[in-house]
Structure formats: C-alpha cells, structure tokens
Amino acid sequence: MGTTASQLPKDLLSEYQELTFLTKQEILLAHKRFTELVAKEDRNDPSPRVPMSKILTLPELKSNPFRKRICHVFSTSESKDGSLTFEDFLDLLSAFSDSATLEIKSHYAFRIFDFDDDGTLDRGDLEKLVNCLTGETDDTRLTPEEMKQLINNILEESDIDKDGTVNLSEFQHVISRSPDFVSSFKIVL
Amino acid sequence: MSEGEMTRLKEEVEEKKKLISTLRNKPWRMRRRLECLKDAQQFVEKFEGALGKGKGRKLYAFKVMMTKKWIKFNRDFENFKTACIPWERKIKEVESHFGSSVASYFLFLRWMYGMNLVLFGFVFGLVVIPEVLMGLPYGSIPRKTVPRDEQAKAMDFSVLFEFGGYCKYSFLFYGYYNNQRTIGLLQFRLPLSYLLVGVGSFGYSLMVVIRTMAKNSNEGGDGAEEGDFTFAWKMFTSWDYLIGNSETADNKFASITTSFKESIVDEQENQKDENIHLRRFLRVLANLLILCSLGGSGYLIYYVVKRSQTYANMDEDELSWFEKNEVEFVMSLLGLVCPPLFETIAELEEYHPRIALKWQLGRIFALFLGNLYTFLFALFDEVNAKLEREETIKNATIWAMKEHYSNFSELNNSTAITPLSINPADVMRGPCWETAVGIEFMKLTVSDIQVTYLTILFGDFLRALAVRFLNYCWCWDLEAGFPSYAEFDISGNVLGLIFNQGMIWMGAFYAPGLVGLNVLRLLTSMYFQCWAVMTCNVPHERVFKASKSNNFYMGLLLLILFLSMLPVVYTIMTLPPSFDCGPFSGKQKMYDVIIETIDKDLPAFLGTLFTYAANPGLIIPAVLLMVLAIYYLNSVSKAYKHANNELRKKMQMQRDEEKNRRNNKDSTNQVMKDLEDLLPKKSPISASAKENTANIQPLSELGDKPSKVSQKPGAVATGRGVNLQRDVSLAMANPRMAVTRPPGPRGPSALPGNTLQVPGGRGRGRGQNPRR
C-alpha cells in the first residue's frame, strides 16, 4: 500500500466501491471507525487485525444477540477467533447495507444462524437460535416442551425434503417470501 | 485477427465486464473478489486495445472512454445524492433506540419535507418572485393597499397574527396578485402561471405519491400467503438489526418471547364464543356511539363556523380572543379529544388487537375527513354570501364611476375625461372571497401547529418531568404504573401529518404563502419531535412491524390528495373570481385565462386544434376508450392472479407429494405411486448404478438392510444414508433391467415397405415383447 494505514489510497477506494454496496462516504466512515479500534501497536501494520472483543464494543453490534456469530462468519483469520481485518469489516457492512441484494443477505443470514458451521440448520442450531432471540434471563426463555413444539413447527414449514434440517436453498425459499427480512437485516454505521 | 476471433474476443471482454459489474453480488471474501476484479480489469484493458484495430478503431476507443467516464459520473452522482440527504444521523439514532417502526414516521416526515420543498420551489419561483420583482409595488393599486379604515390597526401584532392588516394585502394571499396579462420585460404571463402552478402542484404530488407506492410494493417480497411461514419468519426475520440500545433490545427480546409463546399455544384470542349475542349487541352499540360522536362533532363545527360569520359582521373590539379563533380551536380540540374517546368505546368490542387498530385508524380517518368537509361546506356558505355582497359593491362602484364621469363632463364641458384619481387606500373594495378562504386555511394550519407542539410539550415532556421528579415523593411507583412515560404514538402522528398535507393542498391555491409556512413547520417539526422522542418517550412494549403499513399510509395520502383536489377544481371551473382582486379578476371564470392564452399567444392552428379536441364528439369516445381499457386491464390482472394461485397450488401439491414420498406414506395418487416406484430415485443415482452392476438380488434385501449397507461400495455411512439405502432397496424390488438398458435402435421401422423388420428391431432391446 505504501501509505500510512490511517489513509485509504484512492485506487483501493474506487475498487472497494466497485466491489461492495457501499458509497464512498460509507467506506471512508468505516475506515475511520475501524482505525479507531485498531490497537496502537498495530497502527503501522498494512492490514491490521482487530480482535473480536474490540469489534463487539461497537454500539451497532453491542446489543445484537448474534454479534459473536457475525464476527465469526465474516472473519478470515486462520485461528477462527473472530478477529476482523478492514476488508472483512467492509464485507460485513456491505452485506448489511441498504442496497445489498436479497441473495447476499439470505446467504449470510444462513451462515450466521448456522451455529455449528456444518452447512445446514439442524435442531441444535435452531435451539441455539431461539435461545439467542429470547434473551438471557430465565423468565424469558421457553420451556423445553415449548421449544420442541416450536422447532417442530419450523421444520414442518421450511424443511421441504424432510431430512430434519434446513439447508441453504430451503432457507432462501422461506426468506425470499418474507416482506420484513430485507428491511430488518440492516446495520448502518 | 480474423473476424471469428474478433467476435469471440469481444464476447469474452463483454463477459468480463459483466463479471466486474456483478462482483459485489457474490458472497466471496474480499480478497478473492479483489483478485478476481484485478484479473478481469487487466484482461479487459489488454484486449480492448487489441479489439480497437481496424476501421472503427477511433470510434471504438472513444466509445470505451465515454462509457468509463459515464460509469464514474454515475457513481459520483450517487455518492453526491446520498450525501445530500439530510438528518441521516438523527434518524439513525432514533432507529437504534426505538426500532424501525418509530423511525418510519421520521422517514415519512423527511419524505414529506422533500415534496413540500419542491412545491415551494414551484410556487415561489413561478408566482411570488415574478410578481414581487416585476409587478407593481405595494400601494400602487387598490388591491395591494390596506384600505383607509383598516390602516390604523394594520401593524398591530394581534391583527398581523390573524393574518389581517399588512399580511392580508401581501404576496402571501391570492388578492395581492395583479391581473395584467403580461408583466415586465420578459412578458411573463402571471395569471396563466398562477393557474398552471396551482394545477401542476397536484399533478406533481400525484406522480410522487404513486411512484413511492409502486416502489414500496415492489419490495414487498414474493407475496406468499400470510399464514404460510409464520414460525419460520418469526425465527429468522423478527430481530431488528438496527437496534443499538440495550433497553430496546431487552424490550425486543420480551416481545419476541411473547409472540413465540402466543403462536405456540395457538391463538388465545380465539375465545370460545361464550355469549355471541352479547358481543354482537355491544359491537352494534359501540358503533352507534361512535357514529353519534362523529355526527356531533360535524354539527359542532358547522355551528361554530356559522357563528364566526356573525362575529365577522360585528366590530372586532367587542370579541374576545376565544370568540375570534373559535373555529380553529374547536377543530383542534376535536382532533385531540375524539381519538382517545374512540379507543375507550372500542374496548366494548373486544376485537383482536390488529383488527382493533384497523378500526381505530378507520374511525380517526372518518373523523378528520368529516371535520374537514364540514368546515369546507360552511366555508362555501360564507363564500356565497361574499359573492352576493360583491355584486352590490360592484354595482356601486360602476355607479360611482358613471357619476364621476357625468359630473366631470358637466363641470368642465369637455369630452376628454381624466380617470378618477383617488388614493388607492380610499377606493371602495369588494370582499375578495379567495383571500378570505386563504386566511381561513392559514389560521387553521397555524392552530394545528400550535396544538401539536403544545400537546408534545404538555402531554409528553411535562409528563416525563413529573414522573421523573415526583417519583421520589409519591406513594406508588410512577414509572412502572400510571402514568409512566409516554410511548410514541405512530399512527396518530402519521395521520396528523397526512391531514395537514391535505389542508395545505387545498389552501395553496388561495394562499401561495401556505406552502412556505408548511416547509417551515416540517423543518421545525423534525428537530422538535426528534428531541422530544429521545427525551420523553420510551420504546414500545409490543414492537410493531413497519413494513406492511407503509403502503397503507401512502394509500391514505393518495385518497386525501384526490379529496383535496375536488374543491379546488370546483372553484376553478364554476365559481366566478372576485372582480377586483387576484390574477383572474375581471374574467367570468378562472380557466378563461387558458382560453385567452390559446387565442392570443399560441399560433392559430393550435387554437383550432384545441377547439376540435374540446368537442364533445371527441371527448365522449375518448372517455369510453379509457373505460374499456380499464375493464380490459382489470380482467387481465384477474387472469394473472388466477394463474398465480394455480401455480401456488401446484407448488403446494408438489411439496406435499415430496413430503409424502420422503416419509413413505401412501401417496394419494396411485398412478404417481406406480410411476415413482419405476423411476430411479433422484439422490443415490450413482449408488444405485453401482449396485445394479455389482449385485442384482432385489427381493432378499428387504429384510437385512443394515448389513447390506455396510458392504456396498460407495454406501453413505451417516444416518441419512440408512434412509436412502432403504429407499433404494425398496426400489430394487422391481425389475429394473428393462429401464436401465437403453431401448434398442429403432431401425428403419418408419420407412414403408420394411414391415418385416419391425418386430425384429423392436425386439432386440427388450426381454419381453407383448406383440409376439
């Protein structure tokens, strides 16, 4: 890159504009927020990596029940620790931006919900999903019978080939018919 | 390079370009996309130069350069447009605290502000500025001067606040504009411009509203039925990722849990009808009560407007402030008091909350509409009264003029008569009903603004202060119980905004300054309400989804647009304009301006064209044609809906068949079952092919599936594999030899004269030939 890490070179900026759904201002804002998170000793690193604990301090992600999964899905680190480089961060913002297509969003939503990363949403994934959505405290959680009933209902609705799991195409089939998905699956810096 | 190579290369370059433009749609990692982009760009650059050889080289290179510049320009323009949108930060803050439904109100407000800004631009640029710059100044002609008897009080604040005095005779109202056909050096035709701007603002608003509605309905998803995927949607789409505040997040968790529990237990609201007669009676009673209150409010408005007419005839000093502003006060009060009244009455009805909300919105809509139209009818009475008075004054002025001329010729004994030179302030003036109507609308808008702001201040802010500070010394917990902090009333605010816009549309023709006032109002509203919502409101307990209601509110706006267009069009077409004020004074009807323009300014043939076009003989067939087109489009759309439903049913049936097949239940369709048994299963085709060649002993395998499974090559070892293998072995029970070997070549069976060979040809590929 040749320049200091605090400034985004122009050609890279235009390439990022080409490759993501973000506008120039959004990319520059993302760069600013990202460099604020970078640790002081990594400042001169050409492509610094921010650990997951710092990413989770962002106000946009702080209250999200899926924040850890989001970091894991977009992270390219070999050690699978959920840390993000700037390009991963841009990927994240692009998938969650207003102009991203339904296919991209549903693809990433599937990967976020797939807690065990096996390519399908099985009962365990769905259970963890429901627990994330109903909060941490005990009085908001569902009883085991309610949970079983709920998951049965969901599989009944979305599992077309009746193999007990929801795969990517079944998930996309369900999601594409929802009118709320695109407008709620949004994060803006 | 040969032609073929050139075209192939061109195709590849086009492909690479397409790849570049769709790269952002691919869910790859950024690194991979960057590399792919660089490769594709290099390829394109390398070969685009090569392609440019030959005759059209310079043109091709030019085209390429222009396309690149155009793409860059587009991107920069998009960036610029996004940068121009105001209040993004504010709305985002509200969104993260309150969720997307409250934010949708502010997005709507911002959209309204944009539309009003454009309307203001039209009115200001095409009507106000020309008159102010190029028309006659204040005080030169009677219509622009304050009459002598009002001049003493014309500068008083109370008079100005009522839009009397100098306000009334300024560019804010209809009466100020002169009826000169052309003004200034540029020969600007002001009356024509006034009329066209008035009509054009409706046209522009209509276009904008319909375009937004179309855009909203496009985002509505594939249109599955509501009940299809309730649980799956609740799971996958209920979380609002814009929430950035932990308190809101907790609320959202609670509401999601409640909605899960509700759907699991399956409609607790569906009570067994204990007493259906009582419920019906209560509902009828509730509707009666509400109809009564609607009627009562309509009558109250009518009565108050009538009273204000009698007040107008009395001397101003004897009236208190209340009596002078009675109409606006009553209307705003009704708008404040009635909706909660409707809500309390609606508790008798015991509907499901969503249905109850729809009824409530419908009733508030009826209330506002009824009030507005009663107000208008009362106003029309006033206008008619003014028109009658105008007749007498007109006659009086004409008589006075004749008097002056006869006196003049008598005294001076000459035929050259100089016109009467009176100070414009002393000339006898007609009542100018258009300005009066404009003033009424202005006052209504101002009182509406006052009421809204005061409600927010007292209803929300003071309440929040009281709850916060009195909580220290109060017996019960004010924050948890009554009254607690207020929630932001989305539907009330949106309806208020829509009705305010309806009033603006109605009044803008008579008071060009009204649009400017509205722009100011929306601007201050945005800041004030953002502050109020962040300071005094708490997030909703039950968080509603904003998506489907967007088009509902747009539909309401469209309806209001049509309803506000009616009075204005009626005035333009039927009522005669005042004889001494406004840009249409002196004409019989307001649209005469257009006829005058066609006669004088446009070339002759256009005039004859318009006369032909206005012929009833042409208009009636045109209207019939449009009716036929509507009928045709309606039937086509019904046919599409029907086809859609059929397709959906087919998909549903296929899904059910798949489910049945996978669960090995008996298919309802016996033919399908036989067919399925014959055909190879779709997943383990390769496995079954291997099995066929290796071991063909169908019937014995039914009993010992697991052992056979482990021996077969390529057997799937997971749990899923067992099922599949079972399916395969079941299918193996049927003789498969006939199908897996391809049928033998047909031979020359089709040729005549070769009948002897037919049996032989057919028999080669098959084990049994029934013909033989």
Coordinates of C-alpha atoms in Angstrom, one line a residue, chain B residues 479-669:
Chain B
E479 CA -42.6 5.0 36.3
A480 CA -44.0 1.5 36.4
G481 CA -47.7 2.1 37.0
F482 CA -49.8 5.1 36.0
P483 CA -48.9 7.4 34.3
S484 CA -45.4 6.3 33.4
Y485 CA -43.6 7.6 30.4
A486 CA -45.4 8.1 27.1
E487 CA -44.9 5.9 24.1
F488 CA -44.6 7.5 20.7
D489 CA -48.0 7.3 19.0
I490 CA -47.0 6.4 15.5
S491 CA -50.4 6.2 13.8
G492 CA -51.7 9.4 15.4
N493 CA -48.7 11.3 14.3
V494 CA -48.7 9.9 10.7
L495 CA -52.4 10.6 10.3
G496 CA -51.9 14.2 11.6
L497 CA -49.2 14.7 9.0
I498 CA -51.4 13.3 6.2
F499 CA -54.3 15.5 7.1
N500 CA -52.1 18.6 7.5
Q501 CA -50.8 17.9 4.0
G502 CA -54.4 17.6 2.7
M503 CA -55.2 21.1 4.1
I504 CA -52.1 22.5 2.5
W505 CA -53.1 21.1 -0.9
M506 CA -56.5 22.6 -0.5
G507 CA -55.4 26.0 0.6
A508 CA -52.3 26.5 -1.5
F509 CA -54.3 27.8 -4.4
Y510 CA -55.8 30.7 -2.4
A511 CA -52.7 31.4 -0.3
P512 CA -49.3 30.9 -2.0
G513 CA -47.6 31.6 1.2
L514 CA -49.1 28.5 2.8
V515 CA -46.6 26.1 1.2
G516 CA -43.7 28.2 2.7
L517 CA -45.3 28.0 6.1
N518 CA -45.6 24.3 5.8
V519 CA -42.0 23.9 4.8
L520 CA -41.0 25.8 8.0
R521 CA -43.4 23.8 10.0
L522 CA -42.0 20.4 8.8
L523 CA -38.4 21.6 9.4
T524 CA -39.1 22.7 13.0
S525 CA -41.2 19.6 13.5
M526 CA -38.3 17.3 12.6
Y527 CA -36.0 18.8 15.1
F528 CA -38.6 19.2 17.8
Q529 CA -40.0 15.8 17.5
C530 CA -36.6 14.1 17.3
W531 CA -35.7 15.8 20.5
A532 CA -39.0 15.0 22.2
V533 CA -38.9 11.4 21.3
M534 CA -35.4 10.9 22.5
T535 CA -36.1 12.8 25.8
C536 CA -39.6 11.9 26.8
N537 CA -40.6 8.6 25.2
V538 CA -39.9 5.0 25.9
P539 CA -39.8 2.2 23.3
H540 CA -43.0 0.3 22.7
E541 CA -43.8 -2.8 24.7
R542 CA -45.1 -4.6 21.7
V543 CA -42.9 -3.7 18.8
F544 CA -44.9 -3.4 15.6
K545 CA -43.5 -4.1 12.2
A546 CA -43.3 -1.1 9.9
S547 CA -43.2 -2.8 6.6
K548 CA -46.7 -3.5 5.5
S549 CA -48.2 -0.3 6.8
N550 CA -46.0 1.8 4.6
N551 CA -48.3 1.4 1.6
F552 CA -51.4 1.8 3.8
Y553 CA -50.3 5.3 4.8
M554 CA -49.4 6.1 1.2
G555 CA -52.8 4.9 0.1
L556 CA -54.4 7.3 2.6
L557 CA -52.3 10.1 1.3
L558 CA -53.4 9.4 -2.2
L559 CA -57.1 9.4 -1.1
I560 CA -56.6 12.7 0.7
L561 CA -54.9 14.1 -2.4
F562 CA -57.9 13.4 -4.5
L563 CA -60.3 14.7 -1.9
S564 CA -58.4 18.0 -1.6
M565 CA -58.2 18.4 -5.3
L566 CA -62.0 18.4 -5.6
P567 CA -62.8 21.7 -4.0
V568 CA -60.0 23.5 -5.9
V569 CA -61.1 22.1 -9.2
Y570 CA -64.7 23.0 -8.5
T571 CA -63.7 26.6 -7.7
I572 CA -61.6 26.9 -10.9
M573 CA -64.4 25.6 -13.0
T574 CA -67.6 27.1 -11.6
L575 CA -67.1 29.9 -9.2
P576 CA -66.6 33.4 -10.6
P577 CA -63.5 35.1 -9.4
S578 CA -63.7 38.3 -7.5
F579 CA -63.9 41.4 -9.7
D580 CA -61.2 43.5 -8.1
C581 CA -58.6 41.2 -6.6
G582 CA -56.4 38.4 -7.7
P583 CA -54.9 37.4 -11.0
F584 CA -58.2 36.4 -12.5
S585 CA -60.2 39.5 -11.7
G586 CA -62.4 40.7 -14.5
K587 CA -62.9 37.2 -16.0
Q588 CA -66.1 35.2 -15.9
K589 CA -64.3 32.0 -14.9
M590 CA -60.8 31.3 -13.8
Y591 CA -60.0 28.9 -16.6
D592 CA -60.7 31.7 -19.1
V593 CA -57.0 32.6 -18.8
I594 CA -56.1 29.4 -20.7
I595 CA -58.6 30.2 -23.5
E596 CA -57.2 33.7 -23.7
T597 CA -53.6 32.4 -23.9
I598 CA -54.6 29.9 -26.6
D599 CA -56.2 32.7 -28.6
K600 CA -53.6 35.3 -28.3
D601 CA -50.2 33.7 -27.7
L602 CA -50.2 30.4 -29.5
P603 CA -50.3 30.1 -33.3
A604 CA -53.7 29.9 -34.9
F605 CA -53.7 26.2 -35.8
L606 CA -53.2 25.2 -32.2
G607 CA -56.3 27.2 -31.3
T608 CA -58.4 25.3 -33.9
L609 CA -56.8 22.0 -32.7
F610 CA -57.9 22.7 -29.1
T611 CA -61.4 23.6 -30.2
Y612 CA -61.7 20.3 -32.1
A613 CA -60.2 18.5 -29.1
A614 CA -62.8 20.1 -26.8
N615 CA -65.6 18.9 -28.9
P616 CA -67.9 16.5 -27.0
G617 CA -68.0 14.3 -30.0
L618 CA -64.3 13.6 -29.5
I619 CA -64.3 13.6 -25.7
I620 CA -67.0 11.0 -25.2
P621 CA -65.3 8.3 -27.4
A622 CA -62.1 9.0 -25.6
V623 CA -63.7 8.5 -22.2
L624 CA -65.3 5.3 -23.5
L625 CA -62.0 4.1 -24.7
M626 CA -60.4 4.7 -21.3
V627 CA -63.3 2.8 -19.6
L628 CA -62.8 -0.1 -21.9
A629 CA -59.0 0.0 -21.3
I630 CA -59.7 -0.1 -17.5
Y631 CA -62.0 -3.0 -17.9
Y632 CA -59.5 -4.9 -20.1
L633 CA -56.6 -4.3 -17.7
N634 CA -58.8 -5.4 -14.8
S635 CA -59.7 -8.7 -16.4
V636 CA -56.1 -9.3 -17.4
S637 CA -54.9 -8.7 -13.9
K638 CA -57.6 -11.1 -12.6
A639 CA -56.4 -13.7 -15.0
Y640 CA -52.8 -13.3 -13.8
K641 CA -53.9 -13.6 -10.2
H642 CA -55.8 -16.8 -11.0
A643 CA -52.8 -18.2 -12.8
N644 CA -50.6 -17.2 -9.8
N645 CA -53.0 -19.1 -7.5
E646 CA -52.9 -22.2 -9.7
L647 CA -49.1 -22.1 -9.7
R648 CA -49.0 -21.8 -6.0
K649 CA -51.4 -24.7 -5.6
K650 CA -49.3 -26.7 -7.9
M651 CA -46.2 -25.9 -5.9
Q652 CA -48.0 -26.8 -2.7
M653 CA -49.1 -30.1 -4.2
Q654 CA -45.6 -30.9 -5.3
R655 CA -44.3 -30.1 -1.9
D656 CA -46.9 -32.4 -0.3
E657 CA -46.0 -35.2 -2.7
E658 CA -42.4 -34.8 -1.9
K659 CA -43.2 -34.9 1.8
N660 CA -45.3 -38.0 1.3
R661 CA -42.7 -39.7 -0.7
R662 CA -39.9 -39.0 1.8
N663 CA -42.0 -40.2 4.7
N664 CA -43.0 -43.2 2.7
K665 CA -46.6 -42.7 3.3
D666 CA -49.1 -43.9 0.8
S667 CA -49.4 -41.3 -1.9
T668 CA -53.0 -40.3 -2.6
N669 CA -52.4 -40.7 -6.3

